[in-house]
């Protein structure tokens, strides 16, 4: 297949180019003027004139969509999620768990490990353990009944059940035993600070011990303050730490999104959706982690008014970041593709349109809305 006529995102910028795919891999990217003479007559051609050609989006933190949640722990739920995400241009997924007992988390891990996507479904490239090692005082939409101390042995048991799929694990570093947990497991999995009351000093020690990530920045954590800098400043001081950002228009104000890109740069920001099962459905009441969530428009809340995930897929978050928040297209695209791929260690296969990588390609129209999706070399939209 050849994708022609569009502006291809390669090397951090857009170029008028031709993208050539062979099977399920990217063969090469050639400038449009160089590609004309080498077009094979028997190639399938996708005309991307007037559009942007970008890598498939990678969501490393979301819970579900279309009525399904990864924590349902069923193969059917994962197929529903992977199908909808792929149709939206999210071609690789790393769904997040909620705060549950080990037995339930083990079931989720086993189902994820055995999942095999169909030709029109996103690849499941990891699991994100958002709970249960969080602060009981900063649970957000997590269930406080199942919050527990960080437990390295438990993490390893879950990792065994998941056959190595656990890529991220969240902790509140101020909780008893959490810093020792970071020291013990940071070489095995990417440790993220999340749902935390930590101060700057404790957060900095966590990063010194090997933590390298900050979950849904600004949400469920102390904010920036000139005398109490908190975990955000501690993360910024670590050039190898990445942060998650939800650009759904609900979780983070546009001014703060722009500030974040100015501080961290696209190479350290992972755009995420944090979507829950109501994503892709009508307003109503839905379940998240055993708690009822009311959805009205783009807002999902618990009865207390606490924001409970989002109902916006990652591709729509990218579009909102560019068109409503004023984030440069190149930055938003990188933050939804290569940066998350690097964060969970799959950038050798995904995240950019380099030769040899998996042929996951999204064509965006002039308004940065998804127009076409090519999944593992086959057009599905």
PDB file of N, CA, C and O in Angstrom, residues 292 299-308:
ATOM      1  N   UNK A 292     -20.936   4.335  40.913  1.00  0.00           N
ATOM      2  CA  UNK A 292     -21.757   4.922  39.863  1.00  0.00           C
ATOM      3  C   UNK A 292     -21.173   6.250  39.402  1.00  0.00           C
ATOM      4  O   UNK A 292     -20.762   7.087  40.215  1.00  0.00           O
ATOM      5  N   UNK A 299     -18.562  15.546  30.669  1.00  0.00           N
ATOM      6  CA  UNK A 299     -18.249  15.475  32.090  1.00  0.00           C
ATOM      7  C   UNK A 299     -18.767  14.189  32.713  1.00  0.00           C
ATOM      8  O   UNK A 299     -19.947  13.854  32.601  1.00  0.00           O
ATOM      9  N   UNK A 300     -17.880  13.463  33.403  1.00  0.00           N
ATOM     10  CA  UNK A 300     -18.238  12.237  34.124  1.00  0.00           C
ATOM     11  C   UNK A 300     -17.876  12.430  35.592  1.00  0.00           C
ATOM     12  O   UNK A 300     -16.713  12.710  35.921  1.00  0.00           O
ATOM     13  N   UNK A 301     -18.861  12.279  36.493  1.00  0.00           N
ATOM     14  CA  UNK A 301     -18.615  12.542  37.915  1.00  0.00           C
ATOM     15  C   UNK A 301     -19.258  11.487  38.810  1.00  0.00           C
ATOM     16  O   UNK A 301     -20.268  10.875  38.463  1.00  0.00           O
ATOM     17  N   UNK A 302     -18.661  11.315  39.994  1.00  0.00           N
ATOM     18  CA  UNK A 302     -19.281  10.547  41.050  1.00  0.00           C
ATOM     19  C   UNK A 302     -20.388  11.392  41.678  1.00  0.00           C
ATOM     20  O   UNK A 302     -20.517  12.592  41.397  1.00  0.00           O
ATOM     21  N   UNK A 303     -21.158  10.782  42.579  1.00  0.00           N
ATOM     22  CA  UNK A 303     -22.230  11.512  43.258  1.00  0.00           C
ATOM     23  C   UNK A 303     -21.673  12.710  44.033  1.00  0.00           C
ATOM     24  O   UNK A 303     -22.328  13.745  44.165  1.00  0.00           O
ATOM     25  N   UNK A 304     -20.435  12.596  44.509  1.00  0.00           N
ATOM     26  CA  UNK A 304     -19.792  13.683  45.259  1.00  0.00           C
ATOM     27  C   UNK A 304     -19.381  14.852  44.382  1.00  0.00           C
ATOM     28  O   UNK A 304     -19.004  15.910  44.888  1.00  0.00           O
ATOM     29  N   UNK A 305     -19.427  14.666  43.065  1.00  0.00           N
ATOM     30  CA  UNK A 305     -18.970  15.692  42.137  1.00  0.00           C
ATOM     31  C   UNK A 305     -17.549  15.477  41.657  1.00  0.00           C
ATOM     32  O   UNK A 305     -17.063  16.203  40.774  1.00  0.00           O
ATOM     33  N   UNK A 306     -16.848  14.481  42.211  1.00  0.00           N
ATOM     34  CA  UNK A 306     -15.483  14.172  41.795  1.00  0.00           C
ATOM     35  C   UNK A 306     -15.457  13.708  40.341  1.00  0.00           C
ATOM     36  O   UNK A 306     -16.263  12.860  39.941  1.00  0.00           O
ATOM     37  N   UNK A 307     -14.551  14.264  39.545  1.00  0.00           N
ATOM     38  CA  UNK A 307     -14.396  13.831  38.160  1.00  0.00           C
ATOM     39  C   UNK A 307     -13.963  12.376  38.140  1.00  0.00           C
ATOM     40  O   UNK A 307     -13.044  11.972  38.870  1.00  0.00           O
ATOM     41  N   UNK A 308     -14.627  11.572  37.331  1.00  0.00           N
ATOM     42  CA  UNK A 308     -14.380  10.129  37.289  1.00  0.00           C
ATOM     43  C   UNK A 308     -13.982   9.703  35.882  1.00  0.00           C
ATOM     44  O   UNK A 308     -14.792   9.177  35.119  1.00  0.00           O
TER      45      UNK A 308
END
